[in-house]
Tab-separated table of C-alpha atoms in Angstrom:
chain	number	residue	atom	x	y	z
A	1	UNK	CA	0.000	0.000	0.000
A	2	UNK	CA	1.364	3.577	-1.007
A	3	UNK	CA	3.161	5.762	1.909
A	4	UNK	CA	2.990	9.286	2.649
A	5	UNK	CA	4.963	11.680	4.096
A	6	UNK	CA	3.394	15.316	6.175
A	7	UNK	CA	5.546	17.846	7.207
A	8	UNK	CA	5.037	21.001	9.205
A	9	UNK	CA	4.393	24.354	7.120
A	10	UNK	CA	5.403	26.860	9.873
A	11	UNK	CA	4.995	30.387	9.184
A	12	UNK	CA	7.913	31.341	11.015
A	13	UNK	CA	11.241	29.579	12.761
A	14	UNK	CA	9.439	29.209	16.698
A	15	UNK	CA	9.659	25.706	18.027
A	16	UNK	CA	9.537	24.425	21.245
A	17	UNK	CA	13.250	24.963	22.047
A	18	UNK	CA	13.602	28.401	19.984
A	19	UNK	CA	11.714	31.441	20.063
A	20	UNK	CA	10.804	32.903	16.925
A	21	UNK	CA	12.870	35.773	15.710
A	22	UNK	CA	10.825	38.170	13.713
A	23	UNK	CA	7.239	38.236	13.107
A	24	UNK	CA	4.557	35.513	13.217
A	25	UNK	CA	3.936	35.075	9.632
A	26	UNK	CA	7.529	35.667	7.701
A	27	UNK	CA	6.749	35.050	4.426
A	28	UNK	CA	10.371	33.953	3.197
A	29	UNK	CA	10.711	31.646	5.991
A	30	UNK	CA	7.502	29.898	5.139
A	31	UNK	CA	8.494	29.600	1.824
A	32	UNK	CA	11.914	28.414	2.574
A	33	UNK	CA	10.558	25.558	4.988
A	34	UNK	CA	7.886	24.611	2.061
A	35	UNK	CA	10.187	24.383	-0.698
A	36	UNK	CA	12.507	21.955	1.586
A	37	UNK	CA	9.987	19.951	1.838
A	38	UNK	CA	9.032	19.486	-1.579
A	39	UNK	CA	12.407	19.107	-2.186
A	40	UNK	CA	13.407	16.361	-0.230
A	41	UNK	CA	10.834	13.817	-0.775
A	42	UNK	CA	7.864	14.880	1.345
A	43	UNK	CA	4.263	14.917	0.576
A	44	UNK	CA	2.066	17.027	2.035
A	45	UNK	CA	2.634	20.090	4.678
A	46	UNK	CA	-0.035	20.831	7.154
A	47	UNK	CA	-1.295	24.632	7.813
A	48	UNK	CA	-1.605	23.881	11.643
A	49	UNK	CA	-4.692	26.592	13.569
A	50	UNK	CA	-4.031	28.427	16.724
A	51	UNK	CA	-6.535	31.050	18.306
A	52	UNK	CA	-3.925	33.845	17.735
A	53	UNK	CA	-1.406	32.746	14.925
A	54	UNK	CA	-1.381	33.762	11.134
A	55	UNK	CA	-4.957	32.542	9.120
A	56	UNK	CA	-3.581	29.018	7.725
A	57	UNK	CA	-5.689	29.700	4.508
A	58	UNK	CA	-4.276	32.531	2.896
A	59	UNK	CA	-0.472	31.255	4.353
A	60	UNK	CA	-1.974	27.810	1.991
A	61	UNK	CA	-2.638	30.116	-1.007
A	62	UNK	CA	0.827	31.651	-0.464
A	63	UNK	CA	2.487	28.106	-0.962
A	64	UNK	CA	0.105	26.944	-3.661
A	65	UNK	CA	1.197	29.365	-5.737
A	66	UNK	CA	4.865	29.226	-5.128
A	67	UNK	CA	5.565	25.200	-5.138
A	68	UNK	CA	4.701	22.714	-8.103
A	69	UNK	CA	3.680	18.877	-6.450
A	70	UNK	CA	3.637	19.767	-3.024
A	71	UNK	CA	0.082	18.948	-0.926
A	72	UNK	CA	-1.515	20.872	1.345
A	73	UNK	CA	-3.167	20.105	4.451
A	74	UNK	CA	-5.138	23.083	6.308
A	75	UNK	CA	-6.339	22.897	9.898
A	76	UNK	CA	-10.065	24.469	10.179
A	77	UNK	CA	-12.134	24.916	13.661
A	78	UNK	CA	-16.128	25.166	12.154
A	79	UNK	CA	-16.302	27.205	15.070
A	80	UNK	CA	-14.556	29.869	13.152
A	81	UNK	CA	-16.520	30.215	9.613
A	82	UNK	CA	-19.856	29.537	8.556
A	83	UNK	CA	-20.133	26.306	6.426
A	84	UNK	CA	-21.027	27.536	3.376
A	85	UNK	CA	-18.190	30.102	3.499
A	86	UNK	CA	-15.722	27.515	4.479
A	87	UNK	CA	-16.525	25.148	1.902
A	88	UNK	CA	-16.057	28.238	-1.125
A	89	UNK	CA	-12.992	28.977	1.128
A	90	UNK	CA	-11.543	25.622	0.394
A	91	UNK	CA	-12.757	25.173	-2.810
A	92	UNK	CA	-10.742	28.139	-4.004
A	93	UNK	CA	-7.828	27.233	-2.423
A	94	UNK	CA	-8.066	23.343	-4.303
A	95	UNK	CA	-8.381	25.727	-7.677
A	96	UNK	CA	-5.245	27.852	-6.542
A	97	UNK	CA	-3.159	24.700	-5.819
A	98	UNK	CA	-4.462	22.432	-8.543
A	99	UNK	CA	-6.042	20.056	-6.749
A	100	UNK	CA	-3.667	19.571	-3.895
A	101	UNK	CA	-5.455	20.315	-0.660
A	102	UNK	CA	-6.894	18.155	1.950
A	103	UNK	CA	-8.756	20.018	5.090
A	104	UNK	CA	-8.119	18.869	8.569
A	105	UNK	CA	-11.144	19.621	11.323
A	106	UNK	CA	-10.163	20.107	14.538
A	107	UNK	CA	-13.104	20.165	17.132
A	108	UNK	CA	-10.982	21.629	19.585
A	109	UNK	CA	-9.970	19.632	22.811
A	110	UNK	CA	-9.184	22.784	25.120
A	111	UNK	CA	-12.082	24.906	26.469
A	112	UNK	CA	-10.097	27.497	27.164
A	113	UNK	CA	-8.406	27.796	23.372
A	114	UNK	CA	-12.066	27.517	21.984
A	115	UNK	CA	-13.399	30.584	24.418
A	116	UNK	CA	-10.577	32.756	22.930
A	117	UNK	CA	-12.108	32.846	20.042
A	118	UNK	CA	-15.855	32.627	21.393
A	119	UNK	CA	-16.719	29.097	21.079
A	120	UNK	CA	-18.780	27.573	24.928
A	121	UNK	CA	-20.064	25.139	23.589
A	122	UNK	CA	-19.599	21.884	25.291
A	123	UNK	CA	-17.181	18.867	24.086
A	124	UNK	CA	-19.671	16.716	23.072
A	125	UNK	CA	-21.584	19.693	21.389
A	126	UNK	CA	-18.643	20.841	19.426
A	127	UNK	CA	-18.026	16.878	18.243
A	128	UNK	CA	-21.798	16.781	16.709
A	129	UNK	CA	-21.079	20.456	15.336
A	130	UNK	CA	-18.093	19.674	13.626
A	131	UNK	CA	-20.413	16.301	12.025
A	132	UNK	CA	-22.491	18.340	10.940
A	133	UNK	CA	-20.224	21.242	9.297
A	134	UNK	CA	-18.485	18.323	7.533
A	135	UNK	CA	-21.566	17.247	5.899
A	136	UNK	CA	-22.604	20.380	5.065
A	137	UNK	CA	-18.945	21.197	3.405
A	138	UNK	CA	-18.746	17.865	1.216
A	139	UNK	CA	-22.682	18.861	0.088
A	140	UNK	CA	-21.938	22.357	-0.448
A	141	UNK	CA	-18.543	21.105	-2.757
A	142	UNK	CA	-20.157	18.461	-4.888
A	143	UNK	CA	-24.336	19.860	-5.390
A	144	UNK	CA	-24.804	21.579	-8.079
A	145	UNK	CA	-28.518	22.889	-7.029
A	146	UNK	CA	-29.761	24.901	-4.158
A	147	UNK	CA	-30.395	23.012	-0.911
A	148	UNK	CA	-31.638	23.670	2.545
A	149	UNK	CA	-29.994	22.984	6.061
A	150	UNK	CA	-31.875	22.729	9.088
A	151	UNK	CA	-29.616	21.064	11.704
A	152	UNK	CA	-28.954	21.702	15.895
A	153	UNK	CA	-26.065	24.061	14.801
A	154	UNK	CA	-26.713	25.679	11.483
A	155	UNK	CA	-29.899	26.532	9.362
A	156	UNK	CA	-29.717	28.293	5.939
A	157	UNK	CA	-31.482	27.931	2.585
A	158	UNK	CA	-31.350	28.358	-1.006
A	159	UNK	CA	-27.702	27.644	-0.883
A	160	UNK	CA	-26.037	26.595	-3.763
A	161	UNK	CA	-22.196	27.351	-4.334
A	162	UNK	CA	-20.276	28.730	-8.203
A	163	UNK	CA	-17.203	27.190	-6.517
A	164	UNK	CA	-16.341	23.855	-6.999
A	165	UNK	CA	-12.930	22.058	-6.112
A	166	UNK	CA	-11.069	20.728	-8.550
A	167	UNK	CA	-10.431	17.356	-6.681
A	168	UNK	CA	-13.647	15.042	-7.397
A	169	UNK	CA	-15.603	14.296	-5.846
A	170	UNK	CA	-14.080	16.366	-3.290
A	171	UNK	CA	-10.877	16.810	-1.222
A	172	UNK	CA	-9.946	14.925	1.150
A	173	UNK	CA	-11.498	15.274	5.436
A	174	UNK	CA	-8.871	14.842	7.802
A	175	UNK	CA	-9.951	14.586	11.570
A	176	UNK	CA	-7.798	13.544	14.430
A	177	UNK	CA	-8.898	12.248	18.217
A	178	UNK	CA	-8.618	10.009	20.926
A	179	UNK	CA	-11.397	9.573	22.458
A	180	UNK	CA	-15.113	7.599	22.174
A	181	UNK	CA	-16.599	10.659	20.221
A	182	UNK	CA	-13.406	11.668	18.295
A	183	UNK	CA	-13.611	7.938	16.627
A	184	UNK	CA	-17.356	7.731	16.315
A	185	UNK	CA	-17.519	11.369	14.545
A	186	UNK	CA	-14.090	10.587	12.676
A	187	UNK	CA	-15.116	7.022	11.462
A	188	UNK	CA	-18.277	7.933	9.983
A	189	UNK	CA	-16.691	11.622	8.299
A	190	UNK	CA	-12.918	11.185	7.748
A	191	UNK	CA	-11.003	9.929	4.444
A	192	UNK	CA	-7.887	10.283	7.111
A	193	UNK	CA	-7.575	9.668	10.421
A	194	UNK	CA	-5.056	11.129	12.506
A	195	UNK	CA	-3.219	9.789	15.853
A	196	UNK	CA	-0.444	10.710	17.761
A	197	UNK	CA	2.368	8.468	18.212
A	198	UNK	CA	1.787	6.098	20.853
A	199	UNK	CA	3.258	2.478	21.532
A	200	UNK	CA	2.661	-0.055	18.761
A	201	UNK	CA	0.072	-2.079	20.863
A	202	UNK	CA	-1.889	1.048	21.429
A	203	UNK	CA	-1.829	2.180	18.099
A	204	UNK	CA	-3.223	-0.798	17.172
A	205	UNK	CA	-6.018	-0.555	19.489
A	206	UNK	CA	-6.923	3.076	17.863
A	207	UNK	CA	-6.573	1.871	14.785
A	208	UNK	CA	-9.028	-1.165	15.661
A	209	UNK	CA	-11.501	1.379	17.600
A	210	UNK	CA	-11.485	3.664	14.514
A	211	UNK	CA	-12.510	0.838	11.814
A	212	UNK	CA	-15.044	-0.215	14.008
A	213	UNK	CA	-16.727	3.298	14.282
A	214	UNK	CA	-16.109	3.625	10.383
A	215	UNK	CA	-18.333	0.331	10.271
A	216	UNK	CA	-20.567	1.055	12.530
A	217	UNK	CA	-21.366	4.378	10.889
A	218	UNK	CA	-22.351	1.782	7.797
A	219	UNK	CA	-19.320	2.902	5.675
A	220	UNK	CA	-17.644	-0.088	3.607
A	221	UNK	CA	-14.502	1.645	3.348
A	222	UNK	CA	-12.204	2.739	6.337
A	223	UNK	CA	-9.837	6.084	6.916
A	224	UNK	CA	-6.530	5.851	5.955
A	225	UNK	CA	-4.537	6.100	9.152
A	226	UNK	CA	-1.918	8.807	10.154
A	227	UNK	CA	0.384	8.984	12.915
A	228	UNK	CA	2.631	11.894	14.145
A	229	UNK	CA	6.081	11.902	15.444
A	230	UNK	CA	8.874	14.563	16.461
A	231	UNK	CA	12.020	12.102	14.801
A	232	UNK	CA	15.302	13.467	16.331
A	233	UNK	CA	18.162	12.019	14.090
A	234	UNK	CA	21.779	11.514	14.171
A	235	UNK	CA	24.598	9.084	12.628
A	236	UNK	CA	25.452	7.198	15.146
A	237	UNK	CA	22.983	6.097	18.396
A	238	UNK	CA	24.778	7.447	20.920
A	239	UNK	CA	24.410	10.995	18.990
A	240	UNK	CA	20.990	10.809	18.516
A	241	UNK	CA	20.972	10.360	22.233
A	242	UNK	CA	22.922	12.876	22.726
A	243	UNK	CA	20.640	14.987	20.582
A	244	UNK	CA	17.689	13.829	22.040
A	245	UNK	CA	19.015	14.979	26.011
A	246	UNK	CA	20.155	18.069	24.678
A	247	UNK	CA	16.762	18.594	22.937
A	248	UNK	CA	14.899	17.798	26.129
A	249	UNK	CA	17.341	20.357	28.167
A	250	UNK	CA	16.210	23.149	25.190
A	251	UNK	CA	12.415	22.407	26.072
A	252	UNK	CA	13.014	22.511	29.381
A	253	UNK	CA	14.755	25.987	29.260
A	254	UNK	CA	11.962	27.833	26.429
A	255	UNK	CA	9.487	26.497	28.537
A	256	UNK	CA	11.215	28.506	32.046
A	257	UNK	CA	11.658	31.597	30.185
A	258	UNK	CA	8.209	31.410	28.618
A	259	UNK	CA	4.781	33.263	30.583
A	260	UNK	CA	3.423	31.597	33.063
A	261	UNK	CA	0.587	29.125	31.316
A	262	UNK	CA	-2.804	29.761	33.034
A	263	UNK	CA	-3.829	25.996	31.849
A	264	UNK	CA	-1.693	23.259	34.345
A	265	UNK	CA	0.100	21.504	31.609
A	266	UNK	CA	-0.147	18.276	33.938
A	267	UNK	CA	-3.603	18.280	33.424
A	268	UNK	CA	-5.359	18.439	29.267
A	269	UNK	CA	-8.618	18.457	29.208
A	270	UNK	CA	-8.138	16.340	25.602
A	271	UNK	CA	-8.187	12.939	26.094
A	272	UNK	CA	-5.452	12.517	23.096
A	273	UNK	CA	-2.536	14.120	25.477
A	274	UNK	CA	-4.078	12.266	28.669
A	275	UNK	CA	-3.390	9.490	26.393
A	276	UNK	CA	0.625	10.736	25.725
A	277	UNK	CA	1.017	11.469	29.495
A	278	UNK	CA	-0.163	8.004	30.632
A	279	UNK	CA	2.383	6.590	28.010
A	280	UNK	CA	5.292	8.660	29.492
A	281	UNK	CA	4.377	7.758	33.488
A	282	UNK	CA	4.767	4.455	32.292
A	283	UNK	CA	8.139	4.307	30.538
A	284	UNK	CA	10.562	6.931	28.935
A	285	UNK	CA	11.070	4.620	26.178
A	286	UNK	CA	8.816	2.235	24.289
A	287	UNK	CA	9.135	-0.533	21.301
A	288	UNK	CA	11.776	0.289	18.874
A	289	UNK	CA	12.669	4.086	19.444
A	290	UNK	CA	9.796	6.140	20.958
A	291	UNK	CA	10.705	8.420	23.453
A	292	UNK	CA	8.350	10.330	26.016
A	293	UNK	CA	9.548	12.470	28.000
A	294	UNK	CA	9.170	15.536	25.139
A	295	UNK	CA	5.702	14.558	25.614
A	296	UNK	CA	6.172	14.984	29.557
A	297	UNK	CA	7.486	17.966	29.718
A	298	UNK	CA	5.054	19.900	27.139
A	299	UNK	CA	1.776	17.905	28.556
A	300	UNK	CA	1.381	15.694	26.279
A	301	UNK	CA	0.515	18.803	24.300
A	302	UNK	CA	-0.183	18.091	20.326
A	303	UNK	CA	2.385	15.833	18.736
A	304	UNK	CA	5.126	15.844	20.835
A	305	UNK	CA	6.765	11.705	21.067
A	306	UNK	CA	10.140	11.376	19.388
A	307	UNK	CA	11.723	8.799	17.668
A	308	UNK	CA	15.362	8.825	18.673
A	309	UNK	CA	18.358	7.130	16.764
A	310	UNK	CA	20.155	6.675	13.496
A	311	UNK	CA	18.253	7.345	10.508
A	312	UNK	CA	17.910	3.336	9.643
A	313	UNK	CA	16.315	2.993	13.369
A	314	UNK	CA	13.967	5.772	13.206
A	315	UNK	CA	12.822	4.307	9.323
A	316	UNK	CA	12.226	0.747	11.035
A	317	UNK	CA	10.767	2.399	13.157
A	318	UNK	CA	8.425	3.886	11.655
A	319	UNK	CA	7.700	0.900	9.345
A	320	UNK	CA	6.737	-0.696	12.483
A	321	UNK	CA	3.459	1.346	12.575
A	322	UNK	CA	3.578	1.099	8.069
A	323	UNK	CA	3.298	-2.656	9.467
A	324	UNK	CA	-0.187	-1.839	11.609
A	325	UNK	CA	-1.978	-0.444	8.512
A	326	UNK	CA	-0.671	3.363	9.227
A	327	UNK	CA	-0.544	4.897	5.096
A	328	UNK	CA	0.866	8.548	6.668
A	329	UNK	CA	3.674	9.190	8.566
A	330	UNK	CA	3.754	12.469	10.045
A	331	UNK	CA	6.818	14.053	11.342
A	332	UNK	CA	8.190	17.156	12.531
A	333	UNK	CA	11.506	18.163	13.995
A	334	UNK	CA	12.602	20.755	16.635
A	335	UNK	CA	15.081	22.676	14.295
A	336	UNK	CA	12.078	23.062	11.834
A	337	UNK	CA	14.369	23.598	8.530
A	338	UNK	CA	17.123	21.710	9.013
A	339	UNK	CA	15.456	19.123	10.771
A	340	UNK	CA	12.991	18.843	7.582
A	341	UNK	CA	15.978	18.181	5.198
A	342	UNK	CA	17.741	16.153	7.165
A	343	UNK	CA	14.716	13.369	7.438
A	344	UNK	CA	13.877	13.817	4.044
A	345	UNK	CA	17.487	13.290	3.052
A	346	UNK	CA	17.781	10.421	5.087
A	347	UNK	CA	14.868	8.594	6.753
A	348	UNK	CA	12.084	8.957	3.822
A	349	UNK	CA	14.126	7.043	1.063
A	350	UNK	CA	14.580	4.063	3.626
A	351	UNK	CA	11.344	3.916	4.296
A	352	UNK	CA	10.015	4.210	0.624
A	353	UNK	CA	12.573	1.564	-0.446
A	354	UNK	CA	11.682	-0.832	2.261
A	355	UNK	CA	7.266	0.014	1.633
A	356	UNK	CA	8.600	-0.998	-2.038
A	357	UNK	CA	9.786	-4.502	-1.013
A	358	UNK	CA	7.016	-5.102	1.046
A	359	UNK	CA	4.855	-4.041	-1.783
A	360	UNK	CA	6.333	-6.203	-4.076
A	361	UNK	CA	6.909	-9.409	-1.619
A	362	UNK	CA	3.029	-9.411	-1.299
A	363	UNK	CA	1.293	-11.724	-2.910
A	364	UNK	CA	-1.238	-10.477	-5.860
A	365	UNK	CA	-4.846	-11.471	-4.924
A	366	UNK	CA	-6.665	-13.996	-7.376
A	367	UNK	CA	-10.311	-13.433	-7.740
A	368	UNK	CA	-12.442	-16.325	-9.008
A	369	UNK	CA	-14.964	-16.363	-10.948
A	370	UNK	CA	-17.378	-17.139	-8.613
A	371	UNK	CA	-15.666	-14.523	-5.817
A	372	UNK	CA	-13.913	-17.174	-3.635
């Protein structure tokens, strides 16, 4: 089965262990960390949302325009835009890129990051919202006459859209969760599903958890499966563990000269970084290379495992989850631009040239005439 690679598209050099130089959205920056990545063998990027950083849409449209193959993935809140606007929003931006975007809902796991930006409703409330702006998005991209909308969270009618993607019959829904609702909403909606890296034997009880909604919710097919990493590389082991303590040290150090956070970060309400946190109270280090303590000391907050060693470990690595049924690898360094070359120098060929074997080792399936 094919393999994919998502990067970050940062609009600016900020990570967890440096602060960010110059403005929030530097447009050469953004360009320069897009065009590495479409250089060196990756995929897609991902235009990640935050209540106060730089609009991922029009950042999108930026790149579009500037790369050639490169995907796009933007992250949209439905708390944000009305359905019907998002939906011509995104359709656009599919035109501008050719047919290169995919749209990642977030429902929003933090009350506090939702209220910034006026959003009370309830967790369970936003998980049926975001259902239902989903639905209304893939209708509004692919009817071609008016229809009406009366649901618990938006009502409109007459509504028919002069702005179709180019991608038929639609781009592709991302959605990401770990929790009951987060797979029920996600298996039913999602052409992707997105985790964050835990051990093997708990990714494969997401994964399991997540076909079983997608069945449930009467669907045939299932989401393709992504999982996220922070891969922190090196020739030899002992320097990537070397890198990997030093990393940990440059957290640890943003994170004392940062503000004071007014959410404990011992304590996410999202059941996703509860998830991360249990992992790293239980061991620093797990399976093949996954290493938790990153995860500790940010709260489990967003992706934040690494996989630590050589590049050939961290590739086995992550053909250990390839092995699961995981189609997307998602990975994102602390050095954002260097870090970005330096795996797709060095981990993504490994991996591709090892998915090819496998590919190729498998046996071809022979149908029967009467379906046996």
């Amino acid at each position: 089965m094919p393999v994919e690679f998502l990067g970050i598209a940062a609009t600016n050099e900020g990570s967890e262990v440096t602060p960010r130089s110059g403005a929030s959205f530097d447009k050469e920056y953004t360009l320069a960390l897009a065009r590495a990545h479409e250089e060196h063998g990756w995929d897609r990027v991902l235009f990640a949302y935050g209540s106060g950083s730089p609009d991922p849409s029009p950042a999108a449209a930026y790149i579009a325009a500037r790369t050639e193959t490169l995907q796009i993935l933007v992250a949209h809140r439905p708390n944000v835009s009305y359905p019907t606007f998002a939906a011509k929003t995104f359709a656009t931006l599919d035109r501008i890129s050719d047919g290169r975007l995919a749209v990642h809902f977030i429902t929003g796991g933090n009350d506090q990051e939702q209220q910034r930006e006026g959003d009370f409703l309830t967790k369970d409330e936003r998980y049926a919202r975001t259902r239902e702006a989903i639905r209304i998005i893939k209708k509004a991209w692919t009817s071609h006459e008016p229809f009406d909308h009366e649901g618990t969270h938006y009502r409109f009618n007459d509504f028919v859209s002069d702005t179709f993607p180019v991608q038929q019959p639609h781009p592709r829904v991302s959605f990401g969760g770990s929790s009951p609702a987060a797979y029920a909403a996600g298996g039913a909606e999602a052409d992707i599903y997105c985790l964050w890296g835990e051990p093997l034997a708990r990714t494969a009880e997401q994964i399991a958890a997540v076909k079983a909604a997608a069945k449930a919710a009467g669907r045939t097919d299932v989401p393709r499966i992504q999982v996220a990493f922070r891969p922190i590389i090196a020739p030899t082991e002992e320097l990537a563990w070397e890198k990997a303590h030093r990393t940990l040290a440059r957290i640890k150090a943003r994170k004392a000269g940062a503000p004071q956070s007014r959410r404990p970060l011992n304590s996410p309400e999202n059941a996703g970084s509860q998830r991360l946190l249990a992992v790293a109270a239980e061991s620093e280090r797990h399976d093949r290379a996954l290493w938790t303590p990153t995860a500790a000391e940010t709260g489990g907050a967003g992706n934040s495992t690494a996989l630590v060693g050589t590049p050939e470990t961290v590739a086995q690595a992550l053909l250990d989850y390839y092995d699961l049924g995981v189609e997307i690898l998602s990975a994102r360094g602390y050095d954002l631009l260097d870090d970005a070359i330096d795996f797709g120098r060095h981990v993504i060929p490994i991996v591709r040239e090892e998915v090819a074997k496998r590919d190729a080792a498998r046996p071809a399936h022979i149908f029967s005439p009467s379906g046996d």
